[in-house]
Short mmCIF file of C-alpha atoms and ligand atoms in Angstrom, two decimals:
data_model
loop_
_atom_site.label_atom_id
_atom_site.label_comp_id
_atom_site.label_asym_id
_atom_site.label_seq_id
_atom_site.Cartn_x
_atom_site.Cartn_y
_atom_site.Cartn_z
CA UNK A 15 -2.34 21.43 -5.83
CA UNK A 16 0.31 18.73 -5.52
CA UNK A 17 2.97 20.30 -7.66
CA UNK A 18 6.42 19.68 -6.24
CA UNK A 19 5.09 17.85 -3.11
CA UNK A 20 7.42 15.08 -2.00
CA UNK A 21 5.62 11.74 -1.85
CA UNK A 22 7.24 8.63 -0.36
CA UNK A 23 5.68 5.42 -1.68
CA UNK A 24 6.71 2.09 -0.06
CA UNK A 25 6.28 -1.00 -2.29
CA UNK A 26 6.56 1.13 -5.36
CA UNK A 27 8.17 -1.62 -7.46
CA UNK A 28 4.81 -3.31 -8.42
CA UNK A 29 1.03 -3.18 -8.30
CA UNK A 30 -0.69 -0.49 -6.34
CA UNK A 31 2.46 1.33 -5.29
CA UNK A 32 3.67 1.53 -8.90
CA UNK A 33 0.25 2.81 -9.99
CA UNK A 34 0.34 5.40 -7.27
CA UNK A 35 3.70 6.56 -8.54
CA UNK A 36 2.20 7.15 -11.97
CA UNK A 37 -0.82 9.06 -10.65
CA UNK A 38 1.21 11.34 -8.35
CA UNK A 39 3.89 11.95 -11.01
CA UNK A 40 1.16 13.05 -13.38
CA UNK A 41 0.16 15.70 -10.79
CA UNK A 42 3.71 17.07 -10.66
CA UNK A 43 4.96 15.43 -7.44
CA UNK A 44 8.47 14.53 -6.60
CA UNK A 45 8.69 10.85 -5.69
CA UNK A 46 10.74 8.76 -3.29
CA UNK A 47 10.25 5.19 -4.53
CA UNK A 48 11.09 2.48 -1.99
CA UNK A 49 11.14 -1.31 -2.21
CA UNK A 50 13.55 -4.25 -2.21
CA UNK A 51 13.75 -4.56 -5.98
CA UNK A 52 15.95 -1.58 -6.89
CA UNK A 53 16.08 -2.46 -10.61
CA UNK A 54 12.33 -2.26 -10.88
CA UNK A 55 12.37 1.11 -9.10
CA UNK A 56 14.95 2.47 -11.41
CA UNK A 57 12.99 1.31 -14.46
CA UNK A 58 9.90 3.04 -13.04
CA UNK A 59 11.83 6.26 -12.26
CA UNK A 60 13.00 6.34 -15.83
CA UNK A 61 9.43 5.85 -17.17
CA UNK A 62 8.12 8.56 -14.88
CA UNK A 63 10.87 10.97 -16.05
CA UNK A 64 10.02 10.29 -19.67
CA UNK A 65 6.27 10.19 -19.29
CA UNK A 66 5.74 13.08 -16.79
CA UNK A 67 9.15 14.75 -16.36
CA UNK A 68 8.94 13.55 -12.76
CA UNK A 69 11.90 13.89 -10.40
CA UNK A 70 12.41 10.57 -8.50
CA UNK A 71 14.74 9.32 -5.78
CA UNK A 72 14.86 5.52 -5.46
CA UNK A 73 15.80 3.61 -2.28
CA UNK A 74 16.41 -0.06 -2.00
CA UNK A 75 14.58 -0.80 1.23
CA UNK A 76 13.18 -3.68 3.18
CA UNK A 77 10.65 -2.12 5.44
CA UNK A 78 11.02 -5.05 7.90
CA UNK A 79 14.49 -3.83 8.87
CA UNK A 80 14.00 -1.02 11.42
CA UNK A 81 17.59 0.04 11.48
CA UNK A 82 17.79 0.26 7.69
CA UNK A 83 14.48 2.14 7.56
CA UNK A 84 15.82 4.73 10.05
CA UNK A 85 19.14 4.99 8.24
CA UNK A 86 17.38 5.45 4.84
CA UNK A 87 15.19 8.22 6.23
CA UNK A 88 17.97 9.95 8.11
CA UNK A 89 20.20 9.68 5.04
CA UNK A 90 17.80 11.35 2.59
CA UNK A 91 19.43 14.22 0.74
CA UNK A 92 18.24 17.53 2.11
CA UNK A 93 16.20 18.28 -0.95
CA UNK A 94 14.22 15.06 -0.40
CA UNK A 95 13.96 15.16 3.40
CA UNK A 96 10.68 17.05 3.93
CA UNK A 97 8.19 14.39 2.95
CA UNK A 98 4.67 15.76 2.35
CA UNK A 99 2.83 12.55 1.74
CA UNK A 100 3.64 9.05 2.92
CA UNK A 101 1.87 6.16 1.20
CA UNK A 102 2.32 3.10 3.41
CA UNK A 103 1.67 0.53 0.74
CA UNK A 104 4.33 -2.18 1.06
CA UNK A 105 2.57 -5.32 2.07
CA UNK A 106 1.91 -8.97 1.26
CA UNK A 107 0.05 -12.14 2.12
CA UNK A 108 1.67 -15.50 2.43
CA UNK A 109 -0.44 -18.65 2.06
CA UNK A 110 -4.09 -19.45 2.76
CA UNK A 111 -3.46 -22.09 5.43
CA UNK A 112 -5.26 -22.93 8.66
CA UNK A 113 -3.56 -21.65 11.85
CA UNK A 114 -2.82 -25.21 12.90
CA UNK A 115 -1.21 -25.94 9.59
CA UNK A 116 0.53 -22.77 8.43
CA UNK A 117 4.24 -21.91 8.23
CA UNK A 118 5.50 -19.68 11.00
CA UNK A 119 7.80 -18.02 8.46
CA UNK A 120 4.73 -16.94 6.49
CA UNK A 121 3.34 -15.32 9.60
CA UNK A 122 6.61 -13.50 10.23
CA UNK A 123 6.73 -12.19 6.68
CA UNK A 124 3.19 -10.79 7.01
CA UNK A 125 3.45 -9.36 10.49
CA UNK A 126 6.95 -7.94 9.92
CA UNK A 127 5.99 -6.27 6.69
CA UNK A 128 2.36 -5.23 7.01
CA UNK A 129 2.41 -4.12 10.61
CA UNK A 130 5.90 -3.59 11.93
CA UNK A 131 7.24 -2.29 8.57
CA UNK A 132 4.40 0.31 8.33
CA UNK A 133 5.19 1.38 11.95
CA UNK A 134 9.01 1.68 11.30
CA UNK A 135 8.44 3.90 8.30
CA UNK A 136 5.75 5.91 10.03
CA UNK A 137 7.88 6.45 13.17
CA UNK A 138 10.74 7.72 11.01
CA UNK A 139 8.69 10.05 8.74
CA UNK A 140 5.89 11.39 10.95
CA UNK A 141 7.98 13.45 13.40
CA UNK A 142 9.03 15.76 10.50
CA UNK A 143 5.47 16.17 9.45
CA UNK A 144 4.34 17.05 12.91
CA UNK A 145 7.23 19.54 13.28
CA UNK A 146 6.43 21.21 10.06
CA UNK A 147 2.67 20.90 10.88
CA UNK A 148 2.02 19.67 7.43
CA UNK A 149 1.65 16.24 5.92
CA UNK A 150 -0.52 13.21 5.05
CA UNK A 151 -0.13 9.60 5.86
CA UNK A 152 -2.13 7.26 3.66
CA UNK A 153 -2.22 3.66 4.69
CA UNK A 154 -3.27 0.85 2.32
CA UNK A 155 -5.52 -1.39 4.31
CA UNK A 156 -7.84 -4.00 2.83
CA UNK A 157 -11.32 -5.49 2.94
CA UNK A 158 -9.36 -8.12 4.89
CA UNK A 159 -9.14 -5.56 7.69
CA UNK A 160 -12.91 -5.68 8.00
CA UNK A 161 -13.80 -9.32 7.26
CA UNK A 162 -12.06 -12.52 8.05
CA UNK A 163 -12.26 -15.29 5.50
CA UNK A 164 -11.12 -18.96 5.39
CA UNK A 165 -7.32 -19.10 5.49
CA UNK A 166 -7.11 -15.35 5.91
CA UNK A 167 -6.34 -15.56 9.66
CA UNK A 168 -2.92 -13.87 9.95
CA UNK A 169 -3.21 -11.72 6.84
CA UNK A 170 -6.56 -10.44 8.03
CA UNK A 171 -5.09 -9.84 11.50
CA UNK A 172 -2.38 -7.64 10.00
CA UNK A 173 -4.94 -5.63 8.03
CA UNK A 174 -7.21 -5.31 11.07
CA UNK A 175 -4.03 -3.91 12.74
CA UNK A 176 -3.53 -1.42 9.96
CA UNK A 177 -7.10 -0.22 10.40
CA UNK A 178 -6.53 0.23 14.14
CA UNK A 179 -3.29 2.06 13.48
CA UNK A 180 -4.93 4.46 11.01
CA UNK A 181 -7.54 5.32 13.59
CA UNK A 182 -4.88 5.59 16.31
CA UNK A 183 -2.65 7.87 14.13
CA UNK A 184 -5.60 10.08 13.42
CA UNK A 185 -6.30 10.53 17.10
CA UNK A 186 -2.58 11.13 17.78
CA UNK A 187 -2.42 13.76 15.11
CA UNK A 188 -5.44 15.72 16.28
CA UNK A 189 -4.45 19.38 16.78
CA UNK A 190 -1.91 19.21 13.94
CA UNK A 191 -2.46 19.81 10.28
CA UNK A 192 -1.16 16.35 9.42
CA UNK A 193 -3.88 14.16 7.89
CA UNK A 194 -4.28 10.44 8.00
CA UNK A 195 -6.33 8.23 5.77
CA UNK A 196 -6.79 4.56 4.82
CA UNK A 197 -7.72 3.13 1.43
CA UNK A 198 -9.12 -0.41 1.82
CA UNK A 199 -9.52 -2.33 -1.40
CA UNK A 200 -11.21 -5.58 -2.25
CA UNK A 201 -9.63 -7.76 -4.90
CA UNK A 202 -7.06 -5.99 -7.08
CA UNK A 203 -5.15 -7.77 -9.79
CA UNK A 204 -1.42 -7.29 -9.10
CA UNK A 205 1.48 -9.54 -8.14
CA UNK A 206 -0.29 -10.02 -4.78
CA UNK A 207 -1.63 -13.61 -5.43
CA UNK A 208 1.52 -14.72 -6.98
CA UNK A 209 3.30 -13.66 -3.79
CA UNK A 210 0.56 -15.19 -1.66
CA UNK A 211 0.97 -18.55 -3.45
CA UNK A 212 4.78 -18.52 -3.31
CA UNK A 213 5.29 -17.94 -7.04
CA UNK A 214 2.56 -20.34 -8.30
CA UNK A 215 1.61 -18.27 -11.38
CA UNK A 216 -1.20 -20.61 -12.44
CA UNK A 217 -2.96 -20.59 -9.03
CA UNK A 218 -2.46 -16.78 -8.94
CA UNK A 219 -3.98 -16.38 -12.37
CA UNK A 220 -7.02 -18.40 -11.33
CA UNK A 221 -7.71 -16.09 -8.42
CA UNK A 222 -8.69 -13.32 -10.96
CA UNK A 223 -10.91 -15.43 -13.36
CA UNK A 224 -14.25 -15.30 -11.46
CA UNK A 225 -15.12 -11.63 -12.02
CA UNK A 226 -13.34 -8.47 -13.17
CA UNK A 227 -11.07 -7.47 -10.29
CA UNK A 228 -10.08 -3.85 -9.47
CA UNK A 229 -7.05 -2.52 -11.25
CA UNK A 230 -4.14 -1.00 -9.42
CA UNK A 231 -4.91 2.30 -11.13
CA UNK A 232 -8.39 2.32 -9.47
CA UNK A 233 -6.68 2.33 -6.12
CA UNK A 234 -4.08 4.85 -7.11
CA UNK A 235 -6.80 7.34 -8.20
CA UNK A 236 -8.55 6.78 -4.91
CA UNK A 237 -5.35 7.53 -2.91
CA UNK A 238 -4.97 10.67 -5.16
CA UNK A 239 -8.54 11.67 -4.30
CA UNK A 240 -7.70 11.47 -0.54
CA UNK A 241 -4.56 13.58 -1.07
CA UNK A 242 -6.31 16.31 -3.02
CA UNK A 243 -9.04 17.35 -0.67
CA UNK A 244 -8.97 20.87 0.81
CA UNK A 245 -6.94 21.19 4.02
CA UNK A 246 -10.00 21.20 6.33
CA UNK A 247 -11.12 17.71 4.98
CA UNK A 248 -9.68 14.40 6.24
CA UNK A 249 -10.88 11.32 4.40
CA UNK A 250 -10.74 8.70 7.23
CA UNK A 251 -11.22 5.57 5.13
CA UNK A 252 -12.41 4.47 1.75
CA UNK A 253 -13.65 0.88 1.14
CA UNK A 254 -13.42 0.16 -2.61
CA UNK A 255 -14.66 -3.11 -4.09
CA UNK A 256 -15.10 -4.63 -7.59
CA UNK A 257 -18.64 -4.30 -8.72
CA UNK A 258 -19.02 -8.11 -8.62
CA UNK A 259 -17.54 -8.49 -5.06
CA UNK A 260 -19.93 -7.49 -2.25
CA UNK A 261 -17.82 -9.07 0.51
CA UNK A 262 -14.68 -11.22 0.53
CA UNK A 263 -16.85 -14.35 0.41
CA UNK A 264 -19.82 -12.95 -1.55
CA UNK A 265 -19.15 -12.43 -5.23
CA UNK A 266 -20.94 -12.83 -8.51
CA UNK A 267 -19.14 -15.40 -10.82
CA UNK A 268 -19.60 -13.33 -14.00
CA UNK A 269 -16.31 -14.56 -15.54
CA UNK A 270 -13.86 -12.41 -17.34
CA UNK A 271 -14.49 -10.47 -20.51
CA UNK A 272 -18.28 -10.14 -20.02
CA UNK A 273 -19.64 -6.70 -19.89
CA UNK A 274 -20.97 -5.43 -16.53
P1 NDP B 30 2.14 -6.48 -5.18
O1 NDP B 30 2.68 -7.79 -4.74
O2 NDP B 30 1.89 -6.23 -6.54
O3 NDP B 30 3.06 -5.26 -4.61
C1 NDP B 30 3.60 -5.30 -3.30
C2 NDP B 30 4.69 -4.33 -3.13
O4 NDP B 30 5.15 -4.34 -1.76
C3 NDP B 30 5.86 -4.55 -4.07
O5 NDP B 30 6.30 -3.38 -4.57
C4 NDP B 30 6.92 -5.13 -3.09
O6 NDP B 30 8.21 -4.73 -3.55
C5 NDP B 30 6.55 -4.38 -1.80
N1 NDP B 30 7.08 -5.08 -0.61
C6 NDP B 30 6.76 -6.30 -0.19
N2 NDP B 30 7.47 -6.64 0.93
C7 NDP B 30 8.28 -5.57 1.13
C8 NDP B 30 9.30 -5.23 2.12
N3 NDP B 30 9.60 -6.13 3.08
N4 NDP B 30 9.91 -4.04 2.06
C9 NDP B 30 9.61 -3.14 1.03
N5 NDP B 30 8.66 -3.37 0.08
C10 NDP B 30 8.08 -4.56 0.17
O7 NDP B 30 0.81 -6.27 -4.29
P2 NDP B 30 -0.31 -5.13 -4.27
O8 NDP B 30 0.16 -3.97 -4.98
O9 NDP B 30 -1.58 -5.72 -4.45
O10 NDP B 30 -0.15 -4.76 -2.67
C11 NDP B 30 0.04 -3.47 -2.14
C12 NDP B 30 -0.77 -3.31 -0.89
O11 NDP B 30 -2.14 -3.41 -1.16
C13 NDP B 30 -0.41 -4.30 0.21
O12 NDP B 30 -0.33 -3.69 1.42
C14 NDP B 30 -1.63 -5.26 0.14
O13 NDP B 30 -1.85 -5.91 1.37
C15 NDP B 30 -2.70 -4.27 -0.22
N6 NDP B 30 -3.95 -4.84 -0.78
C16 NDP B 30 -3.89 -5.59 -1.98
C17 NDP B 30 -5.07 -6.07 -2.49
C18 NDP B 30 -5.08 -6.97 -3.67
O14 NDP B 30 -6.07 -7.63 -3.94
N7 NDP B 30 -4.06 -7.02 -4.50
C19 NDP B 30 -6.39 -5.83 -1.85
C20 NDP B 30 -6.28 -5.04 -0.64
C21 NDP B 30 -5.08 -4.54 -0.17
P3 NDP B 30 9.55 -5.61 -3.51
O15 NDP B 30 9.09 -7.09 -3.65
O16 NDP B 30 10.36 -5.10 -4.60
O17 NDP B 30 10.11 -5.37 -2.12
C1 8X3 B 31 -6.21 -8.47 -0.35
C2 8X3 B 31 -7.62 -8.74 -0.65
O1 8X3 B 31 -9.51 -10.45 -0.41
O2 8X3 B 31 -7.26 -11.29 -0.82
O3 8X3 B 31 -6.10 -7.61 0.82
O4 8X3 B 31 -7.78 -10.39 1.35
S1 8X3 B 31 -8.04 -10.25 -0.09
#
């Protein structure tokens, strides 16, 4: 069903984006891998070639830079230009501080990446989908787009924005065959916490010790599920949580390594 489809994944150099690359490569897709760390993308592309025979095109890209996003999309080689699936995954959190104490640079990172970056890429890619009357935009939201938690303020605001944008895109695309979905995870063990805590590995590690978190692969398989429904089906949104996490602030402290 997905054989030879062109899939653009933002934030493919780690975590959920990298896992999506593996899942879609396994299904025979051609992958455009975008992120700032080109070296990681090239390692991934080589692994996907070896593991799945996948054809990959890597792009060093900071989604915050609108001009570079436009140039990168306009500069795609012809054989990569007709993107079938866009996975808007690049995103991050910075800090867990109160609004009256936080760093404005952290806010800029989150808003510029999670909201504006998603918009720049979507604005560059979606016109081709609409013109071809074919495509699928899959946004990675979060439980943080549905519940606000202490210190979550601006990160949550960006993910509430992603949820609103998914709903808005879906309405805008009505009458076309372009689909739009959002996959909203609870806690997933990736580089996310290390980035949130500005590289503090110990604090990041602690974040995943209370109960078994989701794995990046769980989210990738959910994204794949959305992308493989028949054409008359549009999955609007999927909320996926660890078994031990009922809400951001309601979890069961089972510990790690104990059977569920
Ligand atoms: P990771 O930190 O493991 O991966 C984030 C990815 O985003 C990296 O590939 C990073 O690549 C990329 N990225 C960050 N900033 C930019 C940028 N300015 N331009 C291009 N790429 C960028 O985190 P996750 O995999 O966990 O996060 C992926 C998405 O999932 C995010 O949108 C996050 O909000 C969301 N999410 C995560 C959850 C979790 O618990 N982990 C739960 C719910 C949602 P590079 O640094 O090379 O640019
Ligand atoms: C990431 C999940 O709970 O840290 O979106 O906000 S959480």
